[in-house]
PDB file of C-alpha atoms in Angstrom:
ATOM      1  CA  UNK A  22       0.521   0.100  -0.142  1.00 90.00           C
ATOM      2  CA  UNK A  23       1.685   3.266  -1.283  1.00 94.00           C
ATOM      3  CA  UNK A  24       0.556   6.232   1.167  1.00 97.00           C
ATOM      4  CA  UNK A  25       0.737   9.169  -0.843  1.00 97.00           C
ATOM      5  CA  UNK A  26       0.929  12.471   1.382  1.00 98.00           C
ATOM      6  CA  UNK A  27       0.536  16.220  -0.812  1.00 98.00           C
ATOM      7  CA  UNK A  28      -0.682  18.440   2.385  1.00 98.00           C
ATOM      8  CA  UNK A  29       3.067  20.008   2.525  1.00 98.00           C
ATOM      9  CA  UNK A  30       2.395  20.817  -1.465  1.00 98.00           C
ATOM     10  CA  UNK A  31      -1.413  22.399  -0.583  1.00 98.00           C
ATOM     11  CA  UNK A  32       0.434  26.594   0.209  1.00 97.00           C
ATOM     12  CA  UNK A  33       1.053  27.198  -3.532  1.00 97.00           C
ATOM     13  CA  UNK A  34      -2.293  26.292  -4.652  1.00 98.00           C
ATOM     14  CA  UNK A  35      -3.481  29.528  -2.561  1.00 97.00           C
ATOM     15  CA  UNK A  36      -0.279  31.931  -3.518  1.00 91.00           C
ATOM     16  CA  UNK A  37      -2.001  35.916  -3.834  1.00 87.00           C
ATOM     17  CA  UNK A  38      -4.616  35.012  -0.234  1.00 90.00           C
ATOM     18  CA  UNK A  39      -6.776  33.053  -2.437  1.00 94.00           C
ATOM     19  CA  UNK A  40      -7.856  29.946  -4.260  1.00 97.00           C
ATOM     20  CA  UNK A  41      -7.172  29.603  -7.881  1.00 97.00           C
ATOM     21  CA  UNK A  42      -8.129  26.541 -10.223  1.00 97.00           C
ATOM     22  CA  UNK A  43      -5.333  26.711 -12.571  1.00 97.00           C
ATOM     23  CA  UNK A  44      -2.768  26.552  -9.746  1.00 98.00           C
ATOM     24  CA  UNK A  45      -4.713  23.881  -7.890  1.00 98.00           C
ATOM     25  CA  UNK A  46      -4.723  21.751 -11.813  1.00 98.00           C
ATOM     26  CA  UNK A  47      -1.256  22.367 -11.503  1.00 98.00           C
ATOM     27  CA  UNK A  48      -0.629  21.047  -7.784  1.00 99.00           C
ATOM     28  CA  UNK A  49      -3.523  17.651  -8.253  1.00 98.00           C
ATOM     29  CA  UNK A  50      -1.102  16.559 -12.264  1.00 98.00           C
ATOM     30  CA  UNK A  51       1.652  15.987  -9.864  1.00 98.00           C
ATOM     31  CA  UNK A  52      -0.474  12.974  -7.991  1.00 98.00           C
ATOM     32  CA  UNK A  53      -1.491  12.006 -10.720  1.00 98.00           C
ATOM     33  CA  UNK A  54      -2.154  13.350 -14.391  1.00 98.00           C
ATOM     34  CA  UNK A  55      -5.091  11.904 -14.627  1.00 98.00           C
ATOM     35  CA  UNK A  56      -6.478  13.696 -10.807  1.00 98.00           C
ATOM     36  CA  UNK A  57      -7.302  16.950 -12.295  1.00 98.00           C
ATOM     37  CA  UNK A  58     -10.037  15.753 -14.430  1.00 98.00           C
ATOM     38  CA  UNK A  59     -11.777  13.354 -12.835  1.00 98.00           C
ATOM     39  CA  UNK A  60     -11.947  16.211  -9.600  1.00 97.00           C
ATOM     40  CA  UNK A  61     -13.516  18.731 -11.856  1.00 97.00           C
ATOM     41  CA  UNK A  62     -15.952  16.426 -13.930  1.00 97.00           C
ATOM     42  CA  UNK A  63     -16.927  15.329 -10.478  1.00 95.00           C
ATOM     43  CA  UNK A  64     -17.541  19.013  -9.121  1.00 94.00           C
ATOM     44  CA  UNK A  65     -18.863  19.881 -12.371  1.00 94.00           C
ATOM     45  CA  UNK A  66     -22.859  18.766 -11.322  1.00 90.00           C
ATOM     46  CA  UNK A  67     -22.951  21.721  -8.180  1.00 91.00           C
ATOM     47  CA  UNK A  68     -22.668  25.678  -8.175  1.00 94.00           C
ATOM     48  CA  UNK A  69     -19.221  26.108  -7.939  1.00 95.00           C
ATOM     49  CA  UNK A  70     -18.776  29.580  -6.425  1.00 95.00           C
ATOM     50  CA  UNK A  71     -21.537  28.615  -4.010  1.00 95.00           C
ATOM     51  CA  UNK A  72     -20.475  25.358  -2.994  1.00 95.00           C
ATOM     52  CA  UNK A  73     -17.492  24.634  -3.799  1.00 96.00           C
ATOM     53  CA  UNK A  74     -15.505  27.660  -3.053  1.00 97.00           C
ATOM     54  CA  UNK A  75     -17.021  28.944  -0.032  1.00 97.00           C
ATOM     55  CA  UNK A  76     -15.521  25.422   1.728  1.00 97.00           C
ATOM     56  CA  UNK A  77     -11.814  25.832   0.432  1.00 97.00           C
ATOM     57  CA  UNK A  78     -11.626  28.898   1.327  1.00 97.00           C
ATOM     58  CA  UNK A  79     -12.744  27.982   4.843  1.00 97.00           C
ATOM     59  CA  UNK A  80      -9.800  25.580   4.970  1.00 97.00           C
ATOM     60  CA  UNK A  81      -7.630  28.378   4.121  1.00 97.00           C
ATOM     61  CA  UNK A  82      -9.137  30.204   6.349  1.00 96.00           C
ATOM     62  CA  UNK A  83      -8.160  27.554   9.341  1.00 97.00           C
ATOM     63  CA  UNK A  84      -4.685  26.737   8.728  1.00 97.00           C
ATOM     64  CA  UNK A  85      -4.736  24.736  12.870  1.00 98.00           C
ATOM     65  CA  UNK A  86      -7.415  22.292  12.123  1.00 98.00           C
ATOM     66  CA  UNK A  87      -6.425  21.502   8.356  1.00 98.00           C
ATOM     67  CA  UNK A  88      -2.449  20.858  10.640  1.00 98.00           C
ATOM     68  CA  UNK A  89      -4.112  18.831  13.085  1.00 98.00           C
ATOM     69  CA  UNK A  90      -6.639  16.682  10.370  1.00 98.00           C
ATOM     70  CA  UNK A  91      -3.467  16.309   9.029  1.00 98.00           C
ATOM     71  CA  UNK A  92      -1.836  14.656  11.560  1.00 98.00           C
ATOM     72  CA  UNK A  93      -4.571  12.707  12.346  1.00 98.00           C
ATOM     73  CA  UNK A  94      -3.401  11.506   8.573  1.00 98.00           C
ATOM     74  CA  UNK A  95      -0.503  10.678  10.159  1.00 98.00           C
ATOM     75  CA  UNK A  96      -0.879   9.095  12.562  1.00 97.00           C
ATOM     76  CA  UNK A  97      -4.109   6.969  10.904  1.00 96.00           C
ATOM     77  CA  UNK A  98      -2.076   5.967   8.215  1.00 97.00           C
ATOM     78  CA  UNK A  99       0.972   3.353  10.263  1.00 96.00           C
ATOM     79  CA  UNK A 100       0.277   0.406  10.596  1.00 94.00           C
ATOM     80  CA  UNK A 101      -3.271   0.176   7.979  1.00 95.00           C
ATOM     81  CA  UNK A 102      -2.192  -2.920   6.247  1.00 95.00           C
ATOM     82  CA  UNK A 103      -1.891  -4.709   9.608  1.00 96.00           C
ATOM     83  CA  UNK A 104      -5.106  -4.000  10.496  1.00 93.00           C
ATOM     84  CA  UNK A 105      -6.486  -5.029   8.068  1.00 96.00           C
ATOM     85  CA  UNK A 106      -4.384  -8.271   7.663  1.00 96.00           C
ATOM     86  CA  UNK A 107      -5.546  -9.406  10.865  1.00 95.00           C
ATOM     87  CA  UNK A 108      -8.982  -8.684  10.714  1.00 93.00           C
ATOM     88  CA  UNK A 109     -10.127  -9.465   7.302  1.00 95.00           C
ATOM     89  CA  UNK A 110      -6.873 -11.614   6.528  1.00 94.00           C
ATOM     90  CA  UNK A 111      -5.640  -9.334   4.074  1.00 95.00           C
ATOM     91  CA  UNK A 112      -5.025  -5.476   2.995  1.00 95.00           C
ATOM     92  CA  UNK A 113      -6.591  -3.945  -0.426  1.00 95.00           C
ATOM     93  CA  UNK A 114      -3.939  -3.165  -3.127  1.00 94.00           C
ATOM     94  CA  UNK A 115      -4.247   0.287  -3.112  1.00 96.00           C
ATOM     95  CA  UNK A 116      -2.955   3.984  -2.768  1.00 96.00           C
ATOM     96  CA  UNK A 117      -3.299   6.194  -0.226  1.00 98.00           C
ATOM     97  CA  UNK A 118      -3.696  10.349  -1.328  1.00 98.00           C
ATOM     98  CA  UNK A 119      -3.843  12.524   1.389  1.00 99.00           C
ATOM     99  CA  UNK A 120      -4.835  16.128  -0.573  1.00 99.00           C
ATOM    100  CA  UNK A 121      -6.654  18.982  -1.632  1.00 98.00           C
ATOM    101  CA  UNK A 122      -9.755  18.277  -3.919  1.00 98.00           C
ATOM    102  CA  UNK A 123     -13.060  19.718  -4.948  1.00 97.00           C
ATOM    103  CA  UNK A 124     -14.916  18.914  -2.463  1.00 94.00           C
ATOM    104  CA  UNK A 125     -16.046  15.336  -3.659  1.00 91.00           C
ATOM    105  CA  UNK A 126     -15.982  13.374  -0.165  1.00 90.00           C
ATOM    106  CA  UNK A 127     -13.904  13.617   2.808  1.00 94.00           C
ATOM    107  CA  UNK A 128     -13.449  10.216   0.877  1.00 94.00           C
ATOM    108  CA  UNK A 129     -13.707   8.913  -2.010  1.00 95.00           C
ATOM    109  CA  UNK A 130     -13.147   4.999  -3.379  1.00 94.00           C
ATOM    110  CA  UNK A 131     -11.899   4.689  -6.828  1.00 96.00           C
ATOM    111  CA  UNK A 132      -9.123   4.225  -9.649  1.00 96.00           C
ATOM    112  CA  UNK A 133      -5.942   6.705 -11.220  1.00 96.00           C
ATOM    113  CA  UNK A 134      -3.287   5.079 -13.314  1.00 93.00           C
ATOM    114  CA  UNK A 135      -5.087   1.820 -13.748  1.00 94.00           C
ATOM    115  CA  UNK A 136      -4.678   1.587  -9.388  1.00 95.00           C
ATOM    116  CA  UNK A 137      -7.641   1.198  -7.026  1.00 97.00           C
ATOM    117  CA  UNK A 138      -6.933   4.752  -4.513  1.00 97.00           C
ATOM    118  CA  UNK A 139      -8.788   6.319  -1.689  1.00 98.00           C
ATOM    119  CA  UNK A 140      -8.335  10.128  -2.211  1.00 98.00           C
ATOM    120  CA  UNK A 141      -8.819  11.866   1.131  1.00 98.00           C
ATOM    121  CA  UNK A 142     -10.402  15.540   0.782  1.00 98.00           C
ATOM    122  CA  UNK A 143      -8.650  17.422   3.939  1.00 98.00           C
ATOM    123  CA  UNK A 144     -11.281  20.540   2.719  1.00 98.00           C
ATOM    124  CA  UNK A 145     -13.763  18.522   3.497  1.00 96.00           C
ATOM    125  CA  UNK A 146     -12.338  16.909   6.523  1.00 97.00           C
ATOM    126  CA  UNK A 147     -12.000  20.069   7.768  1.00 97.00           C
ATOM    127  CA  UNK A 148     -15.713  21.290   6.634  1.00 96.00           C
ATOM    128  CA  UNK A 149     -17.495  17.849   8.400  1.00 91.00           C
ATOM    129  CA  UNK A 150     -14.999  18.613  11.877  1.00 93.00           C
ATOM    130  CA  UNK A 151     -13.647  15.346  10.876  1.00 93.00           C
ATOM    131  CA  UNK A 152      -9.982  15.903  12.619  1.00 95.00           C
ATOM    132  CA  UNK A 153      -9.454  14.158  15.636  1.00 93.00           C
ATOM    133  CA  UNK A 154      -7.361  11.200  15.262  1.00 93.00           C
ATOM    134  CA  UNK A 155     -10.748   8.463  15.492  1.00 91.00           C
ATOM    135  CA  UNK A 156     -13.008  10.650  12.865  1.00 91.00           C
ATOM    136  CA  UNK A 157      -9.214   9.636  10.575  1.00 95.00           C
ATOM    137  CA  UNK A 158      -9.031   6.208  11.536  1.00 93.00           C
ATOM    138  CA  UNK A 159     -12.841   5.625  10.915  1.00 92.00           C
ATOM    139  CA  UNK A 160     -12.717   7.249   7.315  1.00 94.00           C
ATOM    140  CA  UNK A 161      -9.597   5.754   6.380  1.00 96.00           C
ATOM    141  CA  UNK A 162     -10.926   2.062   7.268  1.00 96.00           C
ATOM    142  CA  UNK A 163     -14.205   2.751   5.773  1.00 95.00           C
ATOM    143  CA  UNK A 164     -12.406   3.762   2.336  1.00 96.00           C
ATOM    144  CA  UNK A 165     -10.048   1.080   2.341  1.00 97.00           C
ATOM    145  CA  UNK A 166     -12.927  -1.432   3.156  1.00 97.00           C
ATOM    146  CA  UNK A 167     -14.913  -0.475   0.108  1.00 96.00           C
ATOM    147  CA  UNK A 168     -11.562  -0.992  -2.223  1.00 97.00           C
ATOM    148  CA  UNK A 169     -10.903  -4.377  -0.059  1.00 98.00           C
ATOM    149  CA  UNK A 170     -14.650  -5.659  -0.865  1.00 97.00           C
ATOM    150  CA  UNK A 171     -14.565  -4.872  -4.593  1.00 96.00           C
ATOM    151  CA  UNK A 172     -10.830  -6.582  -4.349  1.00 96.00           C
ATOM    152  CA  UNK A 173     -12.996  -9.903  -2.798  1.00 96.00           C
ATOM    153  CA  UNK A 174     -15.974  -9.892  -4.711  1.00 96.00           C
ATOM    154  CA  UNK A 175     -16.609 -12.103  -7.083  1.00 95.00           C
ATOM    155  CA  UNK A 176     -20.098 -13.060  -7.829  1.00 92.00           C
ATOM    156  CA  UNK A 177     -21.818 -11.293 -11.069  1.00 88.00           C
ATOM    157  CA  UNK A 178     -22.599  -7.613 -10.948  1.00 87.00           C
ATOM    158  CA  UNK A 179     -26.814  -6.360  -9.920  1.00 92.00           C
ATOM    159  CA  UNK A 180     -27.786  -4.221 -12.740  1.00 87.00           C
ATOM    160  CA  UNK A 181     -28.504  -1.101 -12.961  1.00 90.00           C
ATOM    161  CA  UNK A 182     -32.026  -0.728 -13.024  1.00 93.00           C
ATOM    162  CA  UNK A 183     -32.959   1.979  -9.696  1.00 94.00           C
ATOM    163  CA  UNK A 184     -33.721  -0.874  -7.287  1.00 95.00           C
ATOM    164  CA  UNK A 185     -30.629  -2.598  -7.657  1.00 96.00           C
ATOM    165  CA  UNK A 186     -28.601   0.645  -7.390  1.00 96.00           C
ATOM    166  CA  UNK A 187     -30.622   1.337  -4.442  1.00 96.00           C
ATOM    167  CA  UNK A 188     -29.713  -2.047  -2.234  1.00 97.00           C
ATOM    168  CA  UNK A 189     -25.999  -2.116  -4.005  1.00 97.00           C
ATOM    169  CA  UNK A 190     -25.786   1.099  -2.552  1.00 96.00           C
ATOM    170  CA  UNK A 191     -27.481   0.492   0.457  1.00 97.00           C
ATOM    171  CA  UNK A 192     -25.027  -3.043   1.137  1.00 98.00           C
ATOM    172  CA  UNK A 193     -22.134  -1.098   0.243  1.00 97.00           C
ATOM    173  CA  UNK A 194     -21.570   1.381   2.464  1.00 96.00           C
ATOM    174  CA  UNK A 195     -22.934  -1.034   5.358  1.00 97.00           C
ATOM    175  CA  UNK A 196     -20.048  -3.156   4.542  1.00 97.00           C
ATOM    176  CA  UNK A 197     -17.082  -0.440   4.595  1.00 96.00           C
ATOM    177  CA  UNK A 198     -19.352   0.242   7.891  1.00 96.00           C
ATOM    178  CA  UNK A 199     -18.910  -2.997   9.053  1.00 96.00           C
ATOM    179  CA  UNK A 200     -15.345  -3.466   8.334  1.00 96.00           C
ATOM    180  CA  UNK A 201     -14.609   0.007   9.928  1.00 94.00           C
ATOM    181  CA  UNK A 202     -15.907  -1.244  12.763  1.00 94.00           C
ATOM    182  CA  UNK A 203     -14.116  -4.170  12.860  1.00 93.00           C
ATOM    183  CA  UNK A 204     -10.858  -2.449  12.292  1.00 93.00           C
ATOM    184  CA  UNK A 205     -10.812   0.358  14.538  1.00 87.00           C
ATOM    185  CA  UNK A 206     -14.032   1.549  17.081  1.00 75.00           C
ATOM    186  CA  UNK A 207     -16.600  -1.579  17.711  1.00 82.00           C
ATOM    187  CA  UNK A 208     -20.074  -1.871  16.222  1.00 81.00           C
ATOM    188  CA  UNK A 209     -21.765   1.549  17.261  1.00 81.00           C
ATOM    189  CA  UNK A 210     -18.633   4.002  16.566  1.00 82.00           C
ATOM    190  CA  UNK A 211     -20.131   6.451  14.237  1.00 82.00           C
ATOM    191  CA  UNK A 212     -18.475   9.333  12.744  1.00 80.00           C
ATOM    192  CA  UNK A 213     -22.380  11.179  12.680  1.00 85.00           C
ATOM    193  CA  UNK A 214     -22.806  10.368  16.390  1.00 84.00           C
ATOM    194  CA  UNK A 215     -22.878  14.034  17.396  1.00 86.00           C
ATOM    195  CA  UNK A 216     -26.136  15.293  18.853  1.00 92.00           C
ATOM    196  CA  UNK A 217     -28.202  11.435  19.561  1.00 95.00           C
ATOM    197  CA  UNK A 218     -28.115  10.312  16.185  1.00 94.00           C
ATOM    198  CA  UNK A 219     -27.334   6.595  16.371  1.00 95.00           C
ATOM    199  CA  UNK A 220     -29.910   6.530  19.298  1.00 95.00           C
ATOM    200  CA  UNK A 221     -32.251   7.895  16.910  1.00 95.00           C
ATOM    201  CA  UNK A 222     -31.172   6.406  13.873  1.00 95.00           C
ATOM    202  CA  UNK A 223     -31.341   2.478  16.646  1.00 94.00           C
ATOM    203  CA  UNK A 224     -35.413   4.043  18.134  1.00 95.00           C
ATOM    204  CA  UNK A 225     -36.409   3.777  14.551  1.00 95.00           C
ATOM    205  CA  UNK A 226     -34.246   1.808  12.584  1.00 95.00           C
ATOM    206  CA  UNK A 227     -38.006   0.034  11.996  1.00 95.00           C
ATOM    207  CA  UNK A 228     -39.025   2.380  10.429  1.00 95.00           C
ATOM    208  CA  UNK A 229     -35.785   3.452   7.935  1.00 96.00           C
ATOM    209  CA  UNK A 230     -36.011  -0.009   7.098  1.00 96.00           C
ATOM    210  CA  UNK A 231     -39.502  -0.094   5.970  1.00 96.00           C
ATOM    211  CA  UNK A 232     -39.332   4.172   4.027  1.00 96.00           C
ATOM    212  CA  UNK A 233     -36.021   3.110   2.519  1.00 97.00           C
ATOM    213  CA  UNK A 234     -37.948  -0.110   1.262  1.00 97.00           C
ATOM    214  CA  UNK A 235     -41.088   1.815   0.159  1.00 97.00           C
ATOM    215  CA  UNK A 236     -38.755   4.137  -2.016  1.00 96.00           C
ATOM    216  CA  UNK A 237     -36.653   0.702  -3.537  1.00 96.00           C
ATOM    217  CA  UNK A 238     -40.592  -0.311  -4.625  1.00 96.00           C
ATOM    218  CA  UNK A 239     -41.625   2.648  -5.706  1.00 96.00           C
ATOM    219  CA  UNK A 240     -38.864   3.550  -8.213  1.00 94.00           C
ATOM    220  CA  UNK A 241     -38.416   6.857  -5.822  1.00 95.00           C
ATOM    221  CA  UNK A 242     -34.715   7.689  -4.731  1.00 95.00           C
ATOM    222  CA  UNK A 243     -33.417   7.030  -1.935  1.00 95.00           C
ATOM    223  CA  UNK A 244     -30.518  10.012  -2.057  1.00 94.00           C
ATOM    224  CA  UNK A 245     -32.145  11.454   1.503  1.00 95.00           C
ATOM    225  CA  UNK A 246     -29.458   7.942   3.814  1.00 95.00           C
ATOM    226  CA  UNK A 247     -26.835   9.296   1.686  1.00 93.00           C
ATOM    227  CA  UNK A 248     -23.974  12.165   2.142  1.00 82.00           C
ATOM    228  CA  UNK A 249     -23.735  14.989   4.856  1.00 77.00           C
ATOM    229  CA  UNK A 250     -25.947  17.212   1.893  1.00 78.00           C
ATOM    230  CA  UNK A 251     -29.445  15.029   1.977  1.00 82.00           C
ATOM    231  CA  UNK A 252     -31.228  14.175   5.291  1.00 87.00           C
ATOM    232  CA  UNK A 253     -33.827  12.091   6.340  1.00 91.00           C
ATOM    233  CA  UNK A 254     -36.443  13.946   8.549  1.00 91.00           C
ATOM    234  CA  UNK A 255     -33.389  16.057  10.019  1.00 89.00           C
ATOM    235  CA  UNK A 256     -30.588  12.971   9.644  1.00 92.00           C
ATOM    236  CA  UNK A 257     -28.202  13.204   7.292  1.00 90.00           C
ATOM    237  CA  UNK A 258     -26.245   8.915   6.768  1.00 92.00           C
ATOM    238  CA  UNK A 259     -29.030   6.860   8.202  1.00 95.00           C
ATOM    239  CA  UNK A 260     -28.480   4.423   5.032  1.00 96.00           C
ATOM    240  CA  UNK A 261     -24.491   3.771   6.200  1.00 95.00           C
ATOM    241  CA  UNK A 262     -26.915   2.690   9.904  1.00 96.00           C
ATOM    242  CA  UNK A 263     -29.273   1.303   7.976  1.00 97.00           C
ATOM    243  CA  UNK A 264     -26.316  -0.261   6.096  1.00 97.00           C
ATOM    244  CA  UNK A 265     -24.455  -1.490   8.913  1.00 96.00           C
ATOM    245  CA  UNK A 266     -27.487  -3.270  10.676  1.00 96.00           C
ATOM    246  CA  UNK A 267     -27.997  -5.603   7.559  1.00 96.00           C
ATOM    247  CA  UNK A 268     -24.346  -6.552   7.234  1.00 97.00           C
ATOM    248  CA  UNK A 269     -24.011  -7.063  11.098  1.00 96.00           C
ATOM    249  CA  UNK A 270     -27.346  -9.301  10.840  1.00 96.00           C
ATOM    250  CA  UNK A 271     -26.114 -11.381   7.906  1.00 96.00           C
ATOM    251  CA  UNK A 272     -22.766 -12.061   9.072  1.00 96.00           C
ATOM    252  CA  UNK A 273     -24.144 -13.799  11.891  1.00 95.00           C
ATOM    253  CA  UNK A 274     -24.077 -17.210   9.414  1.00 94.00           C
ATOM    254  CA  UNK A 275     -20.908 -15.890   7.412  1.00 96.00           C
ATOM    255  CA  UNK A 276     -17.798 -14.567   7.504  1.00 95.00           C
ATOM    256  CA  UNK A 277     -16.561 -11.676   6.018  1.00 95.00           C
ATOM    257  CA  UNK A 278     -15.261 -13.270   2.182  1.00 96.00           C
ATOM    258  CA  UNK A 279     -19.046 -15.028   2.336  1.00 97.00           C
ATOM    259  CA  UNK A 280     -21.030 -11.090   3.174  1.00 97.00           C
ATOM    260  CA  UNK A 281     -18.770  -9.774  -0.115  1.00 97.00           C
ATOM    261  CA  UNK A 282     -20.819 -12.023  -2.445  1.00 97.00           C
ATOM    262  CA  UNK A 283     -24.107 -10.938  -1.025  1.00 96.00           C
ATOM    263  CA  UNK A 284     -26.619 -10.686  -3.413  1.00 95.00           C
ATOM    264  CA  UNK A 285     -29.472  -8.350  -4.058  1.00 96.00           C
ATOM    265  CA  UNK A 286     -32.644 -10.935  -2.957  1.00 95.00           C
ATOM    266  CA  UNK A 287     -30.138 -11.321   0.339  1.00 95.00           C
ATOM    267  CA  UNK A 288     -29.889  -7.336   0.969  1.00 96.00           C
ATOM    268  CA  UNK A 289     -34.016  -6.802  -0.211  1.00 96.00           C
ATOM    269  CA  UNK A 290     -34.807  -9.544   2.739  1.00 95.00           C
ATOM    270  CA  UNK A 291     -32.901  -8.523   5.212  1.00 95.00           C
ATOM    271  CA  UNK A 292     -34.730  -5.016   4.765  1.00 93.00           C
ATOM    272  CA  UNK A 293     -38.208  -6.448   5.230  1.00 92.00           C
ATOM    273  CA  UNK A 294     -36.774  -8.647   8.952  1.00 94.00           C
ATOM    274  CA  UNK A 295     -35.254  -5.497  10.347  1.00 94.00           C
ATOM    275  CA  UNK A 296     -39.022  -4.088  10.137  1.00 92.00           C
ATOM    276  CA  UNK A 297     -39.797  -7.463  12.157  1.00 85.00           C
ATOM    277  CA  UNK A 298     -37.256  -7.294  14.928  1.00 64.00           C
TER     278      UNK A 298
END
């Protein structure tokens, strides 16, 4: 596993006291020639001046928080391969990049140069307040968990229907949470647990499951359950909790490698089962 720490190279992006897209492109290209185009394509659906630039400017105005995030990253990557091998029997063949992104996410499991990579965006990490060592470790384990899952999976794809995509997102995010909890923090450790988030999710687990299933059946969007910019009844990221509950329930009779090959019907069936418990 290769660790790429580009934090020391960020300063020139703000050389004149403000964010320079051209300077950022040079900075990102030094990490990977593919990165500028990839990040800009991902950001294209958002209003740059209204939704992205303010996050970058706030990062620039928060040097102490940025430094804490960087220090937490340096600690989180220590022994990460060994931690995976101890908990799951193997570590993903991947690179980890700590960088200034364009708000593509605090963590992004993707590929660059034909190689799996985890991109950790410091601007989103600072925005979300995830500078603590524990939050950084969870984020890193979660994104690498995605790559471990995809590396281990041998079962066929589920297809591209709205139902398949919604259930696949629920399953893969739940699997990543399951892995992060095996590696760090335990069953009920969530970075999102602020303001009674976890207690609310637990009290409403059956209703969350029923509403997710209803939307799948109706062909409606399930985006409200995922992402800090979305919310279901005022709570963000409830899909991560729901997905983890599904995977933990299925893990009672399966190994981690067996969990990596679950099918669409198994996930849908567990949605119904959670409503009865």
